[in-house]
Coordinates of C-alpha atoms and ligand atoms in Angstrom, one line a residue:
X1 CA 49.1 0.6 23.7
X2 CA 45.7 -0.2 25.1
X3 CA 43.1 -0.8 22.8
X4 CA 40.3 1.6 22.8
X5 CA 36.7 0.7 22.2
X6 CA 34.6 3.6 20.9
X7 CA 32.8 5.2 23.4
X8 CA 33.4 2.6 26.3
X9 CA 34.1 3.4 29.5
X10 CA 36.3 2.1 32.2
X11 CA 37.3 2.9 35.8
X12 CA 40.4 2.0 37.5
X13 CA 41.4 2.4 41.2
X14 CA 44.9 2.8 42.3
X15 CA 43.8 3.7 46.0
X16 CA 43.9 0.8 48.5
X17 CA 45.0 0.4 51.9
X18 CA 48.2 2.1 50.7
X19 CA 46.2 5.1 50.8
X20 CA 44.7 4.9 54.3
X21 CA 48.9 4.3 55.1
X22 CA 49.2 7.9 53.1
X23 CA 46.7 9.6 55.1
X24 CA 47.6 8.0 58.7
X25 CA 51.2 9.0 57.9
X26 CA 50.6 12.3 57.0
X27 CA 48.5 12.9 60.0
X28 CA 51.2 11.6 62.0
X29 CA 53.6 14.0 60.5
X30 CA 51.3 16.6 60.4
X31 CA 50.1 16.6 64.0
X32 CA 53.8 15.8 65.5
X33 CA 55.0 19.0 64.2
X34 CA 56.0 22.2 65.9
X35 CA 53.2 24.1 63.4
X36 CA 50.4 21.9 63.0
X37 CA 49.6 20.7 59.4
X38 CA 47.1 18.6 57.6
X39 CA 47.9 18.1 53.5
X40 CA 44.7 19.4 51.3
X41 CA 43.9 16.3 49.2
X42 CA 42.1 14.9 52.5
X43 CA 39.7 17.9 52.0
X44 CA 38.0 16.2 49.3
X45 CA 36.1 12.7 50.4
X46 CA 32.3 12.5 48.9
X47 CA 30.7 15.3 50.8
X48 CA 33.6 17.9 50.6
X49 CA 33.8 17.1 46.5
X50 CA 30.3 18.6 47.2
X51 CA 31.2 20.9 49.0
X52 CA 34.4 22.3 47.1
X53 CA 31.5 22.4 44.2
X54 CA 28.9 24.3 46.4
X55 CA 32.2 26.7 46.8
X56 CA 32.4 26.9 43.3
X57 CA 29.1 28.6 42.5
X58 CA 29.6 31.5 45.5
X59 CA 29.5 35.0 43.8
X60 CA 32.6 35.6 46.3
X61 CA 34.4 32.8 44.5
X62 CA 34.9 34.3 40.8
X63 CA 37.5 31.8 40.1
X64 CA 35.6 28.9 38.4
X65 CA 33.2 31.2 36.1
X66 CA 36.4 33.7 35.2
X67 CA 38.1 30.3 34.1
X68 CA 35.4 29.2 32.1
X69 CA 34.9 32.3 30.7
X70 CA 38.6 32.2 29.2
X71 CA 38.3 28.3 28.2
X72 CA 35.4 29.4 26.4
X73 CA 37.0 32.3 24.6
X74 CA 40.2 30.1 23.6
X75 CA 38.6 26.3 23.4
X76 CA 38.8 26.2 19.7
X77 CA 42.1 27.9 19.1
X78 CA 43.5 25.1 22.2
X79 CA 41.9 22.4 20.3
X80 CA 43.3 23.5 16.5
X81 CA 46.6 24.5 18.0
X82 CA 47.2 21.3 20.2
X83 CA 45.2 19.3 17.8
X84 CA 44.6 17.0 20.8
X85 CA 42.9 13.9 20.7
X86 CA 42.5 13.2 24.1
X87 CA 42.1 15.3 27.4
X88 CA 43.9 13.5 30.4
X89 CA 42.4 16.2 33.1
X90 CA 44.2 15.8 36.3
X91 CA 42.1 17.0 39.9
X92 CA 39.1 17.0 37.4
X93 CA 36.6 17.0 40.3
X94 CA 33.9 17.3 38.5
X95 CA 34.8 18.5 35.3
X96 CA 32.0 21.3 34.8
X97 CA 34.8 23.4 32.5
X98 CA 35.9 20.0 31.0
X99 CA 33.0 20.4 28.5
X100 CA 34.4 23.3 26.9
X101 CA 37.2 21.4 25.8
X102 CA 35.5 18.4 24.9
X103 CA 33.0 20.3 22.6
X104 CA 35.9 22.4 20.8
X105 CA 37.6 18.9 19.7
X106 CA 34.4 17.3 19.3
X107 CA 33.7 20.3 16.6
X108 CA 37.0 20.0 15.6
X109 CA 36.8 15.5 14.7
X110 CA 39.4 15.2 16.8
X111 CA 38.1 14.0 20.3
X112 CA 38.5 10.5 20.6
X113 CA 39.2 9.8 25.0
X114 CA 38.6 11.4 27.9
X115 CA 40.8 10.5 31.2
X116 CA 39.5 12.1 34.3
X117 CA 42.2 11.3 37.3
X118 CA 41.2 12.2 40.6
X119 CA 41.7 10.9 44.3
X120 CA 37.7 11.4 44.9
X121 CA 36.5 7.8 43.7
X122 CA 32.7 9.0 43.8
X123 CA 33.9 12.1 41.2
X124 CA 35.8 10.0 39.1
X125 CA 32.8 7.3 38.1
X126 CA 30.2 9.9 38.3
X127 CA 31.9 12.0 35.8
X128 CA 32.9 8.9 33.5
X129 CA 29.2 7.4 33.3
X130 CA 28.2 10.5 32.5
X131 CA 30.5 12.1 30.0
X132 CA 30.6 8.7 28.2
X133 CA 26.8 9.2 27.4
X134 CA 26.9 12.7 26.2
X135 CA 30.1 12.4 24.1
X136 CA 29.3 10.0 21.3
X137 CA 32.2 8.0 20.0
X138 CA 34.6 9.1 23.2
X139 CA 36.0 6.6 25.1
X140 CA 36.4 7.1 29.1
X141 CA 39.3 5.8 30.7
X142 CA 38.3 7.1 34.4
X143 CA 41.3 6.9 37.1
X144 CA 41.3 6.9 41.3
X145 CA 44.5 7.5 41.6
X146 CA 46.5 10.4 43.5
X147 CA 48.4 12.5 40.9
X148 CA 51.9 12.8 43.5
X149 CA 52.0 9.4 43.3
X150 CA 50.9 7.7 40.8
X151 CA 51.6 9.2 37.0
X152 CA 53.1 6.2 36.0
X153 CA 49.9 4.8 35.8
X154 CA 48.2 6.1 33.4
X155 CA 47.5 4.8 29.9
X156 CA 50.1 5.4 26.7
X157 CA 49.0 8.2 25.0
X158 CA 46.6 7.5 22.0
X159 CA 47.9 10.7 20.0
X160 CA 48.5 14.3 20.6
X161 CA 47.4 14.3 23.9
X162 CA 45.8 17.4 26.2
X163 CA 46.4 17.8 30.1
X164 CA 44.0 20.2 31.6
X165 CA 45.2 20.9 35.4
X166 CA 42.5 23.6 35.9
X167 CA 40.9 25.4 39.1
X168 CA 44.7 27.1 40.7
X169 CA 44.9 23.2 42.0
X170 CA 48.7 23.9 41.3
X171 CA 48.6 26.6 43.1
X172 CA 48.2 23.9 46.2
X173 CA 51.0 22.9 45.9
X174 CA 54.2 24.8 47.9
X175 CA 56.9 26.7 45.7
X176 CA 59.2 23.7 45.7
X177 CA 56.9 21.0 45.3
X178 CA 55.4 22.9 42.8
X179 CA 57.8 22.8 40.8
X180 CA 58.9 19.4 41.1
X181 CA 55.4 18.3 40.2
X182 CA 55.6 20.6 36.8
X183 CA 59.1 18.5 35.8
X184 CA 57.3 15.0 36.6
X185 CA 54.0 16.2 34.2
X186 CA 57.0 16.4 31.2
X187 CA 56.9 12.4 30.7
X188 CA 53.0 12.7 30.7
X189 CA 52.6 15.1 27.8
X190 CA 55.4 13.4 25.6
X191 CA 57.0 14.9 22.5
X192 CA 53.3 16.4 21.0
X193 CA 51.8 17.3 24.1
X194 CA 50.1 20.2 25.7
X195 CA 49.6 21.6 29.5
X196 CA 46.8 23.6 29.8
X197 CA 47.0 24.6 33.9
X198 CA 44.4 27.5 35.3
X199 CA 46.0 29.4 37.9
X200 CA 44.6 32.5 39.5
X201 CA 46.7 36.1 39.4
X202 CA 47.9 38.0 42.2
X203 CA 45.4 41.3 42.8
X204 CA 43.8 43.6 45.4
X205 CA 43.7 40.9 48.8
X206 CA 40.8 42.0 49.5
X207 CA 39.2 40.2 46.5
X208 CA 41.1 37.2 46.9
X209 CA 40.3 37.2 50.9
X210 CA 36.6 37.2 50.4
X211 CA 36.7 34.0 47.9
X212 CA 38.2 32.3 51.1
X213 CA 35.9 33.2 53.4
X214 CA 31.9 33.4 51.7
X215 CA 29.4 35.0 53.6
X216 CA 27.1 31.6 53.9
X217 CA 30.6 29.9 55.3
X218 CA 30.1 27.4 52.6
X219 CA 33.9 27.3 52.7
X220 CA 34.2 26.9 56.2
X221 CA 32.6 23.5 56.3
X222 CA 34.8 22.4 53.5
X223 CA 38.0 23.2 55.7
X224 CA 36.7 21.7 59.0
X225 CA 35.3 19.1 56.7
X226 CA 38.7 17.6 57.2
X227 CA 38.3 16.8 60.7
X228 CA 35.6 14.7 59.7
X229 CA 37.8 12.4 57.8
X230 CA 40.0 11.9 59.8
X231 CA 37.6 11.3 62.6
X232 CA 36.3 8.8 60.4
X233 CA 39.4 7.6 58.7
X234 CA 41.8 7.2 61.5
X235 CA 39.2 7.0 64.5
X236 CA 39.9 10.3 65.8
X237 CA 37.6 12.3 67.8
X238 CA 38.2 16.0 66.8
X239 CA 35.9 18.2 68.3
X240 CA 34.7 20.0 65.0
X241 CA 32.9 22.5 66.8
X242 CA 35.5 23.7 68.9
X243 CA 37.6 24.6 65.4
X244 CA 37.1 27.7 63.1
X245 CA 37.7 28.2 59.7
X246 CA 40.8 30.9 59.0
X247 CA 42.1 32.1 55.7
X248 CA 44.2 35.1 54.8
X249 CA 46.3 36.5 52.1
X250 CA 50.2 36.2 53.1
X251 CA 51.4 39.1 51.3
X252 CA 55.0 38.6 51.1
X253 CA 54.9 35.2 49.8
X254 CA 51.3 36.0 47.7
X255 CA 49.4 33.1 48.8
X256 CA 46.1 32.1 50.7
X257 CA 46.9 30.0 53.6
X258 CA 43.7 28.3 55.0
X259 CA 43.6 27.2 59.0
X260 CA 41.8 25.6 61.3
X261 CA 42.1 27.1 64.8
X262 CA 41.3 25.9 68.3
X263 CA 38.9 27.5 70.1
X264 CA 39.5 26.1 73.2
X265 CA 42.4 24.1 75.1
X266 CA 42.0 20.7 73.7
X267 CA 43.8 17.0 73.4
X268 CA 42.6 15.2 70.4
X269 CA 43.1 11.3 70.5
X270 CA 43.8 9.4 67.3
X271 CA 42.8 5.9 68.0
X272 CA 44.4 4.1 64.9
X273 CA 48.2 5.9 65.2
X274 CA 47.7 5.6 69.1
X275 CA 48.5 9.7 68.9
X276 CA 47.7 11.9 71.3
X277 CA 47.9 15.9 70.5
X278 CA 47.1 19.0 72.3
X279 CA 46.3 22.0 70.5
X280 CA 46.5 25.5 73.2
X281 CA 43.6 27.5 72.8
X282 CA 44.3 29.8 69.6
X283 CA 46.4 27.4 68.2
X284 CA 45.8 27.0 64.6
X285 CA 47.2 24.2 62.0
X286 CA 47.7 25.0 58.7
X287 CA 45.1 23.1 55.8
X288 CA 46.2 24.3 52.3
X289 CA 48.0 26.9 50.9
X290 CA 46.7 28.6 47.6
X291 CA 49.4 30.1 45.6
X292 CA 48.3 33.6 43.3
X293 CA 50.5 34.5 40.0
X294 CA 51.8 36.2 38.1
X295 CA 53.1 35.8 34.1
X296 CA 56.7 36.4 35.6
X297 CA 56.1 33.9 37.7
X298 CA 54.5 31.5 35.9
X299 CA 57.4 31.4 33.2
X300 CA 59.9 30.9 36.0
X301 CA 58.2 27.7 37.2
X302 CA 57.1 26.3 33.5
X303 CA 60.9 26.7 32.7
X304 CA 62.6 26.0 36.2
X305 CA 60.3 22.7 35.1
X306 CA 61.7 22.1 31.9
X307 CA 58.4 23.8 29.7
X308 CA 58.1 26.6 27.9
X309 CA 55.2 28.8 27.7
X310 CA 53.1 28.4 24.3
X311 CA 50.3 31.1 24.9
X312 CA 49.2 33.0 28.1
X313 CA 45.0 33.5 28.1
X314 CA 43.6 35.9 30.6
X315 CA 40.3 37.2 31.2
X316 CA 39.3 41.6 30.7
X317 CA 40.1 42.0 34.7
X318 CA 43.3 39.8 34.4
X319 CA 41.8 37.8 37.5
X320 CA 42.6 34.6 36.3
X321 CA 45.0 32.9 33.6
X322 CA 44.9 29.7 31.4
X323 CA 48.3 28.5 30.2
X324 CA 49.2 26.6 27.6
X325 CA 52.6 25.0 27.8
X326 CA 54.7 22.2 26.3
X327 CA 57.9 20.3 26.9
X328 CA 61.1 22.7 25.9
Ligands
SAH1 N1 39.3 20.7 38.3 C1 38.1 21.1 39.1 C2 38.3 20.7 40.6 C3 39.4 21.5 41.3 S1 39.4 21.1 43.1 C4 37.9 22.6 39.0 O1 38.7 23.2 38.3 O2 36.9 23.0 39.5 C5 40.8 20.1 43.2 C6 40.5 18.7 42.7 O3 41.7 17.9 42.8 C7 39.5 17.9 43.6 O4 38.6 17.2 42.8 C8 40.4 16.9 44.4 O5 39.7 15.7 44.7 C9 41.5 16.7 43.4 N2 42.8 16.4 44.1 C10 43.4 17.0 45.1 N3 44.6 16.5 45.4 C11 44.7 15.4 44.6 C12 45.8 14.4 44.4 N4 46.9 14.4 45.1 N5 45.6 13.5 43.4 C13 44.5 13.5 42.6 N6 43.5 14.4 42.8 C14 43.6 15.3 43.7
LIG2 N1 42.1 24.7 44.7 C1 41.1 25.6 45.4 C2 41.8 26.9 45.6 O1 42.9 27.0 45.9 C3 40.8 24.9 46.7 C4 40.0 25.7 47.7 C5 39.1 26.7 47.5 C6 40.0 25.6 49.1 N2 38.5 27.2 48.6 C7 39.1 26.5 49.7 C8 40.7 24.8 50.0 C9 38.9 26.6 51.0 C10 40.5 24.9 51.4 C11 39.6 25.8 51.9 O2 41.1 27.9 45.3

C-alpha cells in the first residue's frame, strides 16, 4: 500500500509518446475506413476541456445540473451506505459535481483521498491543487492516465473505496465496449466497493437533440475542435472551416451520434502518418456516440458485467439517473 500523507497531493502521468502512438494509430484507422471515424477522447485537449465545460452550463444541456441535482439529493445516503473513504472519479474533468460527494463524506469523518484520473493533463493538476486546499486532511492522488488502458495503474485501495464515473461518459462508449469496460471496473472497486456511474435516460429526441446542438454552437466548436488536434498533433492540415458540426438521435439503437461533415470536396494530408484522405462533399465521419438508457438496460449491462445494481436515483422528470452498483 502507498503511504498517504494527510492532505498532500501528488500527480502522476502515464501519458507519453505512447500516447501520441494511440492517437496517430487511431487516426490511421479511423480515416482508412469505409465510414470515417475519429475516437472521442481526442475531443478533450486544454481548450476543448473548456469547452466541454462551457457545454456544460448551456440551458439546452440539462444533463450536468439534473445530475447534480440527484447527487445532491442522495450524497449522504451514498456516503453512509458505501461508507467510502476515498473517491477514485474516473473522466472527472473538472469535478464541479465531485464536491457533493466530497462534502457528504467529509460530514460523514469518513473522507480521507481523492483520485481524479483523466486523459486531460491541465484538468487533472488543476483539479488536484485545488481540491487539496479546500478539503482539509484529504489527500490528492491526481492521475493522467487514459481509463481503456491504464487501470492497473492506479493506487491499492486505502479502504472502502467510491468510483464516480459521472456525466453519461459511459454512455461513450459502444454497446460492446461498454460492456467490456464495466467487467474491467470489477478489479477497481474490490470486495467493498461502490460504482456510482451517471448515465442520461432515453426521452422525447427532441430534448435530447437540442443538448447536442445549442443555439450559441458552443458544442460545435467542441466537435470540430478535434480537427484542431490532430492538425496539431499529427501535422495535419484539416480545413476546419470547410467541416460542420452534425448530431442526431439514432432512434433504433437510442443514441446521439455526433459528425463532422464535409462541406466541400476535399483531400486532407496527414504529415506525420504520411496519409492522405479524401472526404466527397457531404461526406461525414463519425466523432462520438452518446448512448441514452434505460433501468432495463442499465441492469442488463451492470450484470452482463458481472455487478449488480444496489440503488437506481433519478431526478422528478426521470431525465437522468445515478447508479449505484457493486461487484455480484
Ligand atoms: N465527469 C465530468 C466530465 C465528463 S466529460 C462531468 O461529469 O462533467 C468526459 C471526461 O472524460 C473528460 O474530462 C475527458 O477528458 C475524460 N476522458 C474521455 N476519455 C477518456 C479516457 N479514455 N481516459 C481518461 N479520461 C477520459
Ligand atoms: N459525455 C458527453 C455526452 O455524451 C460528451 C458530449 C457532450 C459531447 N456534448 C458533446 C461530445 C458534443 C461531442 C460533441 O453528453
Amino acid at each position: 500500500m502507498d503511504p498517504i500523507l494527510e492532505g498532500a497531493v501528488e500527480v502522476r502521468s502515464h501519458l507519453g509518446p505512447d500516447d501520441e502512438r494511440t492517437l496517430a494509430d487511431d487516426v490511421l484507422d479511423g480515416l482508412t475506413r469505409p465510414l470515417k471515424e475519429l475516437p472521442p477522447k481526442h475531443l478533450y485537449d486544454a481548450r476543448g476541456s473548456e469547452l466541454f465545460e462551457a457545454i456544460c452550463e448551456l440551458p439546452e444541456y440539462y444533463q450536468t445540473r439534473t445530475e447534480r441535482s440527484i447527487l445532491q439529493a442522495h450524497a449522504d445516503d451514498i456516503a453512509a451506505r458505501t461508507g467510502a473513504v476515498e473517491l477514485v472519479e474516473l473522466g472527472s474533468g473538472s469535478a464541479t459535481k465531485t464536491r457533493v460527494l466530497l462534502d457528504a463524506m467529509a460530514a460523514a469523518g469518513t473522507l480521507a483521498r481523492y483520485v481524479p484520473v483523466d486523459v486531460s493533463a491541465s484538468t487533472v493538476h488543476a483539479v488536484a491543487e485545488l481540491f487539496a486546499d479546500e478539503y482539509d486532511g484529504m489527500s490528492v492522488y491526481g492521475l493522467v492516465a487514459d481509463f481503456e488502458r491504464h487501470l492497473e495503474r492506479l493506487p491499492e485501495p486505502i479502504g472502502p473505496r467510491l468510483v464516480p464515473f459521472l456525466g453519461g461518459t459511459i454512455g461513450n462508449f459502444p454497446p460492446g465496449s461498454r460492456r467490456r469496460f464495466l467487467r474491467s471496473l470489477g478489479k477497481v472497486l474490490g470486495p467493498d466497493g461502490h460504482l456510482l456511474l451517471g448515465t442520461d435516460l432515453v426521452k422525447d429526441p427532441h430534448v435530447i437533440e437540442a443538448a447536442y446542438n445549442d443555439s450559441t454552437g458552443v458544442t460545435a466548436q467542441f466537435n470540430l475542435n478535434v480537427l484542431h488536434v490532430v492538425n496539431r498533433e499529427l501535422g495535419a492540415n484539416f480545413d476546419v472551416d470547410a467541416f460542420e458540426h452534425v448530431a442526431f438521435f439514432d432512434r433504433e439503437r437510442e443514441w446521439i451520434e455526433m459528425r463532422l461533415r464535409a462541406t466541400e470536396p476535399q483531400r486532407v494530408r496527414v504529415e506525420a502518418l504520411d496519409l492522405e484522405v479524401d472526404f466527397a462533399a457531404r461526406e461525414e465521419m463519425r466523432t462520438e456516440i452518446s448512448a441514452k438508457f434505460t433501468a432495463d438496460r442499465l441492469r442488463g449491462d451492470l450484470a452482463a458485467a458481472g455487478m449488480e445494481l444496489v440503488e437506481l436515483f433519478t431526478d422528478p422528470d426521470e431525465l437522468f439517473a445515478v447508479s449505484l452498483a457493486r461487484v455480484a
